[in-house]
XYZ file of C-alpha atoms in Angstrom:
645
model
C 161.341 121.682 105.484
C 157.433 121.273 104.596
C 157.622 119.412 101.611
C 155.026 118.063 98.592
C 155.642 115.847 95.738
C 154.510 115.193 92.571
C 155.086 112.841 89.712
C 157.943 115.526 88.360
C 158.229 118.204 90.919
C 158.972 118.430 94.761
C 158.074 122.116 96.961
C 159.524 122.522 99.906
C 159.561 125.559 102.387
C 162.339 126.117 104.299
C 162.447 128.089 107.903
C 163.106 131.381 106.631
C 159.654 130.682 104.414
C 161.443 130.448 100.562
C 159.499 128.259 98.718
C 162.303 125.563 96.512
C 160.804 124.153 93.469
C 162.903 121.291 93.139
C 162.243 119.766 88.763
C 163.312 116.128 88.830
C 161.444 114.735 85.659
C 160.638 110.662 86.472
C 162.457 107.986 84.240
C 164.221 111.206 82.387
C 168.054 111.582 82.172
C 167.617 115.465 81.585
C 164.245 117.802 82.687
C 162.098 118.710 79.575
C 158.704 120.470 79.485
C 155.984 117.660 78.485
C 152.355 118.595 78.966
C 152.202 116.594 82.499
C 155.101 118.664 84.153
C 153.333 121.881 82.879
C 150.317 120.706 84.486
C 151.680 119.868 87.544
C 153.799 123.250 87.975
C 150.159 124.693 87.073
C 148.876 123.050 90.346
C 152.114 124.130 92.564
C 151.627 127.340 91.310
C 147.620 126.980 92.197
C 148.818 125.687 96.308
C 151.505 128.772 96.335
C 147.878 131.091 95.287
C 146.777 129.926 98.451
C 149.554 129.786 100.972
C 152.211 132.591 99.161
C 155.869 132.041 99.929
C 158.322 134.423 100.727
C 160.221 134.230 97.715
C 160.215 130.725 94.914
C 163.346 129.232 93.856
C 163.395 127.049 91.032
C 165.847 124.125 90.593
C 166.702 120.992 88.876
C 167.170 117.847 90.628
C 169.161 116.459 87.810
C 172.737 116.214 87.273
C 172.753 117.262 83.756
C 171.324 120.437 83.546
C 168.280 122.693 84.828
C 165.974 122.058 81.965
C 166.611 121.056 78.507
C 163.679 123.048 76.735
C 160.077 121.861 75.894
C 159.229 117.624 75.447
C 160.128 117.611 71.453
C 158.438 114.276 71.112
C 154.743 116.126 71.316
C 156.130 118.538 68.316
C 155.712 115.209 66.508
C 151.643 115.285 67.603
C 150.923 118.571 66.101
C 148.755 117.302 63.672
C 146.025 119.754 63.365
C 146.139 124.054 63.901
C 144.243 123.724 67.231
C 146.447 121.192 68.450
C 149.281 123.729 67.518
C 147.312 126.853 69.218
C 146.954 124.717 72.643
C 150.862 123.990 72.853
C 151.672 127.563 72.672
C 148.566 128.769 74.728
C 149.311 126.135 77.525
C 153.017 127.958 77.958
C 152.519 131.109 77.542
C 149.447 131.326 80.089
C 151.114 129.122 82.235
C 154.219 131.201 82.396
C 152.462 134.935 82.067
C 150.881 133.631 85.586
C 154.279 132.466 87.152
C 155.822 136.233 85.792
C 152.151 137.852 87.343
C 152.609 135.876 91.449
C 152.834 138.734 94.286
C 156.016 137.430 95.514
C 160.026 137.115 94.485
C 160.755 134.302 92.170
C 164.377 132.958 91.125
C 165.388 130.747 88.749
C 168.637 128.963 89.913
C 170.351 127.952 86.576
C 172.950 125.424 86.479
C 173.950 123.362 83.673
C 171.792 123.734 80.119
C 168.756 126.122 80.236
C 167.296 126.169 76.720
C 163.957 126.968 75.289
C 160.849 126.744 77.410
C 163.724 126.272 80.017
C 164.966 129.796 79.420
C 161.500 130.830 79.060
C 160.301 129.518 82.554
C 163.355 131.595 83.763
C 162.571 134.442 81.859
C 158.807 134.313 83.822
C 161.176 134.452 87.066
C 161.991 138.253 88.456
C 165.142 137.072 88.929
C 167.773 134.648 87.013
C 171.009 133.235 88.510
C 173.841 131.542 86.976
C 175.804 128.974 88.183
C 179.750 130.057 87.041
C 180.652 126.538 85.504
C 181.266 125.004 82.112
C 177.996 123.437 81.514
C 176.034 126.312 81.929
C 174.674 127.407 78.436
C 171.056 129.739 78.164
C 169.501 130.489 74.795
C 166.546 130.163 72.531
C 167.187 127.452 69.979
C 163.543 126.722 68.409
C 164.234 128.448 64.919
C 166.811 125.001 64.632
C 163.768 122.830 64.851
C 161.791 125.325 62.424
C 159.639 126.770 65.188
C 159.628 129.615 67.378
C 160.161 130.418 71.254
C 155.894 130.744 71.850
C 155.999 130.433 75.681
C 157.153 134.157 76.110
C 160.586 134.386 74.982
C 159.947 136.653 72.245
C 158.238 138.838 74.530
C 160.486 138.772 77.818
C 164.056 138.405 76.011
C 164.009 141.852 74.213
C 162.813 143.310 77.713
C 165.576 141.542 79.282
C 168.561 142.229 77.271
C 166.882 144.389 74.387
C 165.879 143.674 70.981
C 169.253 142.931 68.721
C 170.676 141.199 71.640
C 167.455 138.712 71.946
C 167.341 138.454 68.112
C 170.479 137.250 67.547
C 170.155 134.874 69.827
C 166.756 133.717 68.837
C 167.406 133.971 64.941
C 170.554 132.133 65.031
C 169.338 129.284 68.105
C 173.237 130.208 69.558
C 173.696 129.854 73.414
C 175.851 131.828 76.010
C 177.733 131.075 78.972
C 176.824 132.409 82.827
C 179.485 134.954 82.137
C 178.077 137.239 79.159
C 174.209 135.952 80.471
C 175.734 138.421 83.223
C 177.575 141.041 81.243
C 174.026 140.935 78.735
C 171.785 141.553 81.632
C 169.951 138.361 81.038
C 171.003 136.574 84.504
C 171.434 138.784 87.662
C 174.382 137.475 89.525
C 176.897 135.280 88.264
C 178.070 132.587 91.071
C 180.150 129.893 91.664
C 178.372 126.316 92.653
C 179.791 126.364 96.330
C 177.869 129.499 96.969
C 174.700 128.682 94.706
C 172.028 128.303 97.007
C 173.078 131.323 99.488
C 173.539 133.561 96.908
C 169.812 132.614 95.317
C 168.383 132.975 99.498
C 169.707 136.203 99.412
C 168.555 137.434 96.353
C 165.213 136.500 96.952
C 165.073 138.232 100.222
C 166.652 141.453 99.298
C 163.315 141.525 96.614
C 165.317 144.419 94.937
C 163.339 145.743 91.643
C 165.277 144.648 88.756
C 167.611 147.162 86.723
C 165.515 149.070 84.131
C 167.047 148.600 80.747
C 169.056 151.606 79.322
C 166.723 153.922 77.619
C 167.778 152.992 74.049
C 166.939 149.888 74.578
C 163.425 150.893 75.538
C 163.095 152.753 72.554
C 164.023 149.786 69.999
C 161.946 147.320 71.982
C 159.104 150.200 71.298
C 159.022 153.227 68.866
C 162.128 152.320 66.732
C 160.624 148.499 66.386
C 160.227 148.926 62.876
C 163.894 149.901 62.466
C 165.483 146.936 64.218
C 162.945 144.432 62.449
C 164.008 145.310 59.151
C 167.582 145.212 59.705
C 167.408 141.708 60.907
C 165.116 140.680 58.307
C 168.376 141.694 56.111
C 170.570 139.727 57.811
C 168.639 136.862 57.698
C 167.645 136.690 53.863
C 171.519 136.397 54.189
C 171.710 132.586 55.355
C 168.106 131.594 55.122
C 165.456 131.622 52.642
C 162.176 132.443 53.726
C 160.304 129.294 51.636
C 163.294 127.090 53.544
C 163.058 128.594 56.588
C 160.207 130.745 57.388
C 160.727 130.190 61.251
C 163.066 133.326 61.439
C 161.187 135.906 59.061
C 157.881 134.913 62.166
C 160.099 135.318 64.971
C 160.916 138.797 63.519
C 157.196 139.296 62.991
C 155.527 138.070 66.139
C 158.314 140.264 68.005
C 157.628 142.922 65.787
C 153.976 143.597 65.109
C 152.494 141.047 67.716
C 154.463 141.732 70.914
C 156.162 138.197 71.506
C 152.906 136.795 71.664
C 151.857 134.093 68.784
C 148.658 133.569 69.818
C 147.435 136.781 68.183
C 148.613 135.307 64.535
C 147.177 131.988 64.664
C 147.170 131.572 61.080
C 151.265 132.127 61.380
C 151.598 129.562 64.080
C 149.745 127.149 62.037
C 151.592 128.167 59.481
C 155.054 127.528 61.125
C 154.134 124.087 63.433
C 153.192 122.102 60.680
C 155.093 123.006 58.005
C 157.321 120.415 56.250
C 160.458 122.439 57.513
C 159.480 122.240 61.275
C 158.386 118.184 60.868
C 161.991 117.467 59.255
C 163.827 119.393 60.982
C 162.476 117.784 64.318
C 163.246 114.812 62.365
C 166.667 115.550 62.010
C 167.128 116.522 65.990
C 166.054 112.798 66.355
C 168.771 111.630 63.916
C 171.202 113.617 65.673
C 170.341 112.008 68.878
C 170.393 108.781 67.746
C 173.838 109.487 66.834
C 175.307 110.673 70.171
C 173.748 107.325 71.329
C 176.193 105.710 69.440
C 178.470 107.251 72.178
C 177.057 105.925 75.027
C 179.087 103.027 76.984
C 178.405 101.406 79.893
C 181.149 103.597 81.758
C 184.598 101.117 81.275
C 185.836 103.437 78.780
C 186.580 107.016 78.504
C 189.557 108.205 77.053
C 192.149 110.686 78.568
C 195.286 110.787 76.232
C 194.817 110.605 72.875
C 198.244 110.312 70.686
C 198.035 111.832 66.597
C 200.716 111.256 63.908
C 200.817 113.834 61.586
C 200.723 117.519 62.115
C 199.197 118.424 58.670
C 196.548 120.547 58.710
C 193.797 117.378 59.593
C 196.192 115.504 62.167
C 197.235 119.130 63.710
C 193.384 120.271 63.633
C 192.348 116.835 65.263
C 194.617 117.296 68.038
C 194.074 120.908 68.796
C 190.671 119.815 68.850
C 190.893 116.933 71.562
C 193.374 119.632 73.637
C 190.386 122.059 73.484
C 187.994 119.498 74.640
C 190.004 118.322 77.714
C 192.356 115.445 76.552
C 195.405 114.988 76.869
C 196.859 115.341 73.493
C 200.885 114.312 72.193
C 201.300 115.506 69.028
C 204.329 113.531 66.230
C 205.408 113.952 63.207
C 209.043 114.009 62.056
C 210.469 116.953 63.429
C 209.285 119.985 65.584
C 209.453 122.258 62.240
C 206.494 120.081 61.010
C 204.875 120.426 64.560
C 205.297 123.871 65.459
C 202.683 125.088 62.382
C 200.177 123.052 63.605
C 200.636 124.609 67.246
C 200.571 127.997 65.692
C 197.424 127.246 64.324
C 195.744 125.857 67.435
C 196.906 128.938 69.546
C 195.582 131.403 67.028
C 191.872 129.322 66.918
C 192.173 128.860 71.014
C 192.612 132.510 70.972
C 189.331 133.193 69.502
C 187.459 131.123 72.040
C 189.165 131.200 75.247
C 189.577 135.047 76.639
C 190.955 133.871 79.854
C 194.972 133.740 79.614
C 195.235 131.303 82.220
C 192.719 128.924 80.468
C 194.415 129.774 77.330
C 197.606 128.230 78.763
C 196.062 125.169 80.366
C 194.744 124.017 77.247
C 198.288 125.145 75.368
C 199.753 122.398 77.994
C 197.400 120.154 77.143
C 198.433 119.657 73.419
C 202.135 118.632 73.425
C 204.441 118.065 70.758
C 206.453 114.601 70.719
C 208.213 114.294 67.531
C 209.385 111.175 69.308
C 206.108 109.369 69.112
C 206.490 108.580 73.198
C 202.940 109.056 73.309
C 201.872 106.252 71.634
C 202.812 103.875 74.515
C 200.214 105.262 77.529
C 197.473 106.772 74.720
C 194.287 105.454 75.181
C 193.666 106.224 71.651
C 196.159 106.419 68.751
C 195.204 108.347 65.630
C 197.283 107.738 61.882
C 196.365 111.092 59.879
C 199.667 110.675 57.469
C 199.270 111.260 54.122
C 197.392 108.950 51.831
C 200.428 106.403 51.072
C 199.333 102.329 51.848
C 203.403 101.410 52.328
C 203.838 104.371 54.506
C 201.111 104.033 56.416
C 201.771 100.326 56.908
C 205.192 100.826 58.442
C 203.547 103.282 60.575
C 200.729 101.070 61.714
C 202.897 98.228 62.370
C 205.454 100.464 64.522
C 202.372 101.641 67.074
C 201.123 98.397 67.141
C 204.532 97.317 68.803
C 204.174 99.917 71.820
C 200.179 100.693 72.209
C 198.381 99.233 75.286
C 196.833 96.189 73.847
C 193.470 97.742 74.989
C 193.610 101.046 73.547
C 192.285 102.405 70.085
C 194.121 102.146 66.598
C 192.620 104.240 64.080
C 193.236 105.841 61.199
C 191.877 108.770 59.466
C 192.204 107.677 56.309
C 189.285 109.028 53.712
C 189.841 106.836 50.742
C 192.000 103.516 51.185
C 190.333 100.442 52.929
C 190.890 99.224 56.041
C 191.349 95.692 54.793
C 194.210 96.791 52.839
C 195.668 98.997 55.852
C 195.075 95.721 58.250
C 197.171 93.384 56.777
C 200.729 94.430 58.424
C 198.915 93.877 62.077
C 199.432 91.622 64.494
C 195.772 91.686 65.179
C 194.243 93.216 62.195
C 190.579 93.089 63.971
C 192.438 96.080 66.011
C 192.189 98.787 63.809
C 189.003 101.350 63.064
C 188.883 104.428 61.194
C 187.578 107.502 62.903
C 187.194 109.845 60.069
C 187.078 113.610 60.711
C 185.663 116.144 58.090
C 187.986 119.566 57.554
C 187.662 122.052 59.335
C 187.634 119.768 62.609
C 186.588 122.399 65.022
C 182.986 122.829 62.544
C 182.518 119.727 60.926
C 180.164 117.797 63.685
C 180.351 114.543 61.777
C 183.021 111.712 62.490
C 182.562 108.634 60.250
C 183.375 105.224 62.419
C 184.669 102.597 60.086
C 184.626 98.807 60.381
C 186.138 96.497 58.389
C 184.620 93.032 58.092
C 185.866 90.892 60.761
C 186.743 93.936 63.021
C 186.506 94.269 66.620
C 183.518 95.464 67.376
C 184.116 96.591 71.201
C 186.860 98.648 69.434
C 184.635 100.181 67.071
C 182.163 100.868 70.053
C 185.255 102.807 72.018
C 185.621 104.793 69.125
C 182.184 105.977 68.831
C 182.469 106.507 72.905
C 185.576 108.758 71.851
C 183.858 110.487 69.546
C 180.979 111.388 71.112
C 183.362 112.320 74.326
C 185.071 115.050 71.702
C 181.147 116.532 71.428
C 181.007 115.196 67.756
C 178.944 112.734 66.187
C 179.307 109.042 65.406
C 177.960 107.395 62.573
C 179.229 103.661 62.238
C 180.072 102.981 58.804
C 181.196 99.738 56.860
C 184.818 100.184 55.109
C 184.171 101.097 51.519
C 185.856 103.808 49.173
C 184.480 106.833 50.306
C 182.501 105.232 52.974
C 179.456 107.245 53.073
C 180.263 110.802 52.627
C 183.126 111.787 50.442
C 181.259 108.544 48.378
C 178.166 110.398 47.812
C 180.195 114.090 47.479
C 182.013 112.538 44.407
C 179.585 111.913 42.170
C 177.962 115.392 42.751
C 180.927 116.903 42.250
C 181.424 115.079 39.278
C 178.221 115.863 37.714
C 178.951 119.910 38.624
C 181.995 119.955 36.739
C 180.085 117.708 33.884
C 177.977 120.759 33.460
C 180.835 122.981 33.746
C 182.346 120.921 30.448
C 179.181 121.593 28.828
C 179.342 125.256 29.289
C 177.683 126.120 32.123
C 179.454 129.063 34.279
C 181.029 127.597 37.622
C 178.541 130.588 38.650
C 175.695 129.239 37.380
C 176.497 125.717 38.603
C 177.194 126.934 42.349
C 174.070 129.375 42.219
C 171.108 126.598 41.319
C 172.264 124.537 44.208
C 172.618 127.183 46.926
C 168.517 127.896 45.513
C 168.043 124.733 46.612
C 169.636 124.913 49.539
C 172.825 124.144 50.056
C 175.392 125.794 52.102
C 177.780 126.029 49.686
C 177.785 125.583 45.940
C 179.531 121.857 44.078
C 182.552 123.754 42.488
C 183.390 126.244 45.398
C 183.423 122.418 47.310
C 185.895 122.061 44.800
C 187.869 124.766 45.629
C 187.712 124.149 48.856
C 188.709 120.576 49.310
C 191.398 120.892 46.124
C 191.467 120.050 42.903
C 194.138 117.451 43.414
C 192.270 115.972 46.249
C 189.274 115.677 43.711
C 191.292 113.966 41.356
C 192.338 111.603 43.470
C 189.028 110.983 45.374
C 187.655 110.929 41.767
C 189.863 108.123 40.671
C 189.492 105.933 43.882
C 185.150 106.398 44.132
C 184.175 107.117 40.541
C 187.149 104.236 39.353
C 190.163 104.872 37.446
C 188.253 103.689 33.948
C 185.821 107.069 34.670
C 186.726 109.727 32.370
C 187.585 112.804 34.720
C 186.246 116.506 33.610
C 188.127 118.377 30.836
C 188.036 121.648 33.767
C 189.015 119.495 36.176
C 192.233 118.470 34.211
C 192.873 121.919 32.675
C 193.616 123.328 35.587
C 194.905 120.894 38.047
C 198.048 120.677 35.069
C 198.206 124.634 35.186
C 198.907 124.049 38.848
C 195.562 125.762 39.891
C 194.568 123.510 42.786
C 191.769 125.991 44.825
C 191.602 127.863 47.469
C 195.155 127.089 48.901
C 197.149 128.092 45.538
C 194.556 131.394 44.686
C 193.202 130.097 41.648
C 190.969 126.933 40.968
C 187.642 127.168 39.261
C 187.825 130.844 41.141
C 190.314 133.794 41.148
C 190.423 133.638 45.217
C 193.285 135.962 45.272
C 190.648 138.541 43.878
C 187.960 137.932 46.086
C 185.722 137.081 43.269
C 184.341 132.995 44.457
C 181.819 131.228 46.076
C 178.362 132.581 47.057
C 179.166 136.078 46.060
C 180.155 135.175 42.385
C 177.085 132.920 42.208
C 174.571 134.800 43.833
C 174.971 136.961 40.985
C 174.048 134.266 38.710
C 171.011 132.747 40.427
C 168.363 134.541 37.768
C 170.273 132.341 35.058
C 169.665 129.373 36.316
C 168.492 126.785 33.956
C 165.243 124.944 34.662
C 166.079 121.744 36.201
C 169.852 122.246 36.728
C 169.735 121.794 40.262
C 167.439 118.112 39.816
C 170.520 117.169 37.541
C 172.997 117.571 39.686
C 171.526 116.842 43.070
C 170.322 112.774 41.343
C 174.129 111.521 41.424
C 173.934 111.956 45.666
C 171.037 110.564 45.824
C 171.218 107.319 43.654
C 174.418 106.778 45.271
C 173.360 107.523 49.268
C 170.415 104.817 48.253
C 172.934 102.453 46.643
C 175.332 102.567 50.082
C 171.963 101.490 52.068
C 171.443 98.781 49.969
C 174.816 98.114 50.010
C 174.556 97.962 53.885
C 177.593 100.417 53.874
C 175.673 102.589 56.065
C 173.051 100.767 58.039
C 169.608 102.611 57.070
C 168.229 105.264 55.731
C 167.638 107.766 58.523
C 171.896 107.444 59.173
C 172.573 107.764 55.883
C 169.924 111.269 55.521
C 172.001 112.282 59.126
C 175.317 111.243 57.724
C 174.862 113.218 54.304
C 173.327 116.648 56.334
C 175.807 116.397 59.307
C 178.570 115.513 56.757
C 177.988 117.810 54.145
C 176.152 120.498 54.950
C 172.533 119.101 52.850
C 170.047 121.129 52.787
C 168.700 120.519 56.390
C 165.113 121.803 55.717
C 164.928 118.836 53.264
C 165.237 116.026 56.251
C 168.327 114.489 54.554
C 168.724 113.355 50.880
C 166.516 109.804 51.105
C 163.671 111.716 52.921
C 163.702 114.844 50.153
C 163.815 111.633 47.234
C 160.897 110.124 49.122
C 158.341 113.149 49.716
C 159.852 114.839 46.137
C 156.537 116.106 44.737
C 154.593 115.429 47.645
């Protein structure tokens, strides 16, 4: 092969004269888009002018991935509009002249291809997926409060038509090779032994791409108006436009611009700099300093994980390490108290996995052992019994006896200390708590607690084990509540406060979904129980704290939430949560949602002083990975530092 090299990209033609464009980003772990690489793929594109190729291939050179999207650390540059106009102009000209070359282009996706990534591929005539796990396409911009400017919005709906490309712009969701193929957006679908023939040969053939079907054509044209305003409706659903007006402009610039931004500049400027875009980058950068939290030097990685207790958090923690390729045993005392948590798993595998055969494999990963035989060859040993010191001290002190001596003891206890939990071991420096959030499989957040005088390479394998689940690790110092059930008391507290005073539980719920929130204070209630809040409320708040009157009320009339039918809402009547309050949100009292958001954040400041969590940026990504706060905001320290800004 003829080959040249750049800083970030190497061409080579090979004898049957196809042009590989091989993306290997210097000093990078995964490709991303900076202004250099564009620049250089500006001047490959400028030698392929002059000498055209048979057909262009496009590649990574990386193991993880063909390219990860555009170089997020210039979003944080964007200081003035023209800055703004020039990142969007410098993709989309740069990839309208890739999509305008005389000959056959292919872009050979294997591993993640997301934002300018999928857009470079989009510029391609053709698009071919790699049949493997790790293969995931989409458009996720409108998660960092921008929008997909280097011409996805124009070349998606083309590609796989207008409610198709909306959805997946609008919601930032990925897909696999497999419905990239069934959608129309990749071409072939191939396994990685046959990658490189199959892209030769697609290239060659130079077949004109599949028109789409002819109502397709019509939304993407005529009938625009039509599919704009029914996804503007199902976006005022889960976003407000002053939150996040990222989805209302993809809508528009799809809509009434034709994909491309650069014809409302005032819109882009609007968008790039706007507080939402700046903290939600923010937040991406929280969230990967997180997963580094994960990151060992390669001497551990977990493969059988053992969990005692099948309740619903033990049996959800397991099915979730099953799902994620460990093997899992599963004990508790008896296989009547197993087999509902199996039942469960099967029924949520189900929904994900269509394949029987994969169904089955993962089935056989997750294995009951009411014997607790697992415990002995687990690399990692997880105590989710109920909340009971003397019970879970005879437990402790029991897997202690069999465990490899290097493997990890945890608990998932939420509210008593590790100190206290410690004292049975023979080496009480041992244990950790790796603390999931219900429901498992949604919850990203896993709080890793130290105690003082713990083992700190154990703490660091349970981070690794986190991360290795695809969840995210925030070290945390043992304390009731740690960080966030700690801050979720005393906002729950204040709700119900409110609620004593005579607000509605309506009224209550509706001011802080206004603000923001995902869900309102006393449907969290609901949700988590009301005899779970009592008890969190007695061991964060302290047993001298006076608990709510409505609280009381109706945790004595038995009317626990959600799981009995009846808390604060009538749940067997449909009548709770964001429906009930929406209909309130025109009551809502000036300043109601100030009061009861200032309990979180006095007390997420207090556990930073505290040193419970170790700064401010974990604690904002703790509290929005953990809780669901309002992500627009940049976390609850950043919204209390740029309030009234």
């Amino acid at each position: 092969m003829n080959a040249t090299t750049w800083q970030h990209w190497q061409l080579e033609t090979d004898e049957e004269g196809i042009a590989w464009a091989t993306f290997d980003k210097a000093g990078e772990s995964a490709n991303s888009l900076s202004g250099v690489v564009m620049s250089e793929l500006g001047l490959m594109l400028d030698r392929l002018d002059v000498s055209p190729p048979k057909g262009l291939i496009f590649r990574s050179g990386k193991a993880a991935g063909f390219i990860a999207g555009a170089d997020i650390q210039e979003f944080t540059q964007l200081d003035t509009p023209e800055k703004g106009l020039e990142l969007v102009s410098r993709g989309w000209n740069l990839f309208n002249r890739l999509a305008a070359v005389r000959f056959p282009t292919l872009a050979l996706v294997r591993g993640h291809c997301l934002g300018g990534g999928l857009e470079l591929a989009l510029a391609c005539r053709y698009l071919l997926a790699v049949d493997e796990p790790g293969t995931r396409m989409g458009l996720p911009e409108v998660m960092l409060g921008i929008f997909p400017g280097w011409g996805g919005m124009l070349r998606l709906p083309q590609r796989v038509g207008p409610q198709a490309a909306l959805d997946m712009m609008l919601t930032g969701k990925t897909i696999d090779a497999q419905r990239a193929k069934r959608m129309g957006l990749a071409d072939e679908c191939v396994p990685p032994r046959v990658m490189e023939n199959a892209a030769k040969l697609l290239v060659l053939a130079n077949t004109p791409r599949r028109s789409p079907p002819l109502l397709q054509r019509l939304l993407n044209g005529p009938l625009k108006g039509i599919v704009a305003s029914s996804a503007r409706k199902q976006v005022a659903k889960r976003a407000r436009p002053e939150h996040y007006p990222a989805p209302y402009a993809i809508i528009d610039i799809w809509a009434k611009h034709g994909g491309n931004a650069l014809e409302a500049p005032q819109l882009v400027d609007g968008i790039v700099r706007s507080s939402t875009a700046r903290n939600l980058v923010r937040v991406f950068f929280m969230q990967e300093r997180l997963k580094g939290f994960g990151k060992t030097d390669g001497n551990f990685q977990a493969k059988r994980i053992h969990v005692v207790g099948a309740g619903v958090m033990g049996g959800d923690i397991a099915a979730w390490c099953a799902l994620r390729g460990l093997t899992v045993t599963l004990q508790d005392q008896g296989m009547e108290r197993i087999a509902p948590a199996l039942k469960r798993a099967y029924a949520s595998y189900g929904k994900r996995i269509r394949d029987k055969l994969q169904l089955r494999d993962v089935m056989d990963r997750l294995i009951p052992d009411p014997e607790g035989h697992g415990a002995a060859q687990a690399d990692v040993v997880i105590e989710a019994i109920y909340e009971n010191l003397e019970a879970k001290h005879a437990l402790l002190k029991r897997l202690e006896a069999v465990m490899k001596p290097e493997a990890v003891l945890a608990t998932n206890t939420s509210s008593l200390k590790l100190e206290d939990l410690r004292t049975v071991l023979a080496n009480p420096a041992r244990l950790v708590g790796i603390h999931f959030f219900n429901p498992v499989s949604k919850m990203p957040l896993v709080e890793v607690v130290s105690a003082e005088g713990g083992d700190p390479e154990m703490a660091r394998r349970a981070a690794a084990f986190v991360k290795q689940i695809d969840r995210l690790p925030l070290p945390v110092r043992s304390a009731p509540g740690f960080l966030v059930n700690a801050v979720l008391g005393p906002y729950m507290l204040e709700a119900m406060r409110a609620v004593d005073e005579g607000v509605s539980p309506e009224t209550v719920d509706a001011a802080m979904l206004a603000f923001g929130m995902p869900m309102g204070p006393i449907e969290l209630v609901d949700m988590v129980g009301l005899d779970v809040a009592m008890a969190a409320g007695k061991g964060v708040a302290g047993s001298d704290v006076e608990p709510p009157r409505c609280l009381v009320e109706r945790f004595n009339a038995g009317h626990l939430g959600k799981k009995t039918g009846k808390g604060f809402y009538d749940h067997a009547s449909g009548s709770s949560g964001k429906g009930a309050a929406k209909g309130k949100a025109g009551d809502v009292p000036t300043g109601l949602a100030e009061r009861l958001i200032k309990p979180l954040l006095e007390r997420t400041q207090q556990l930073v002083d505290e040193g419970i969590v170790a700064d401010a940026d974990l604690a904002d990504a703790g509290v929005i990975f953990g809780t669901g706060f309002a992500p627009f905001t940049g976390g609850p320290l950043n919204y209390l530092k740029n309030r009234g800004n």
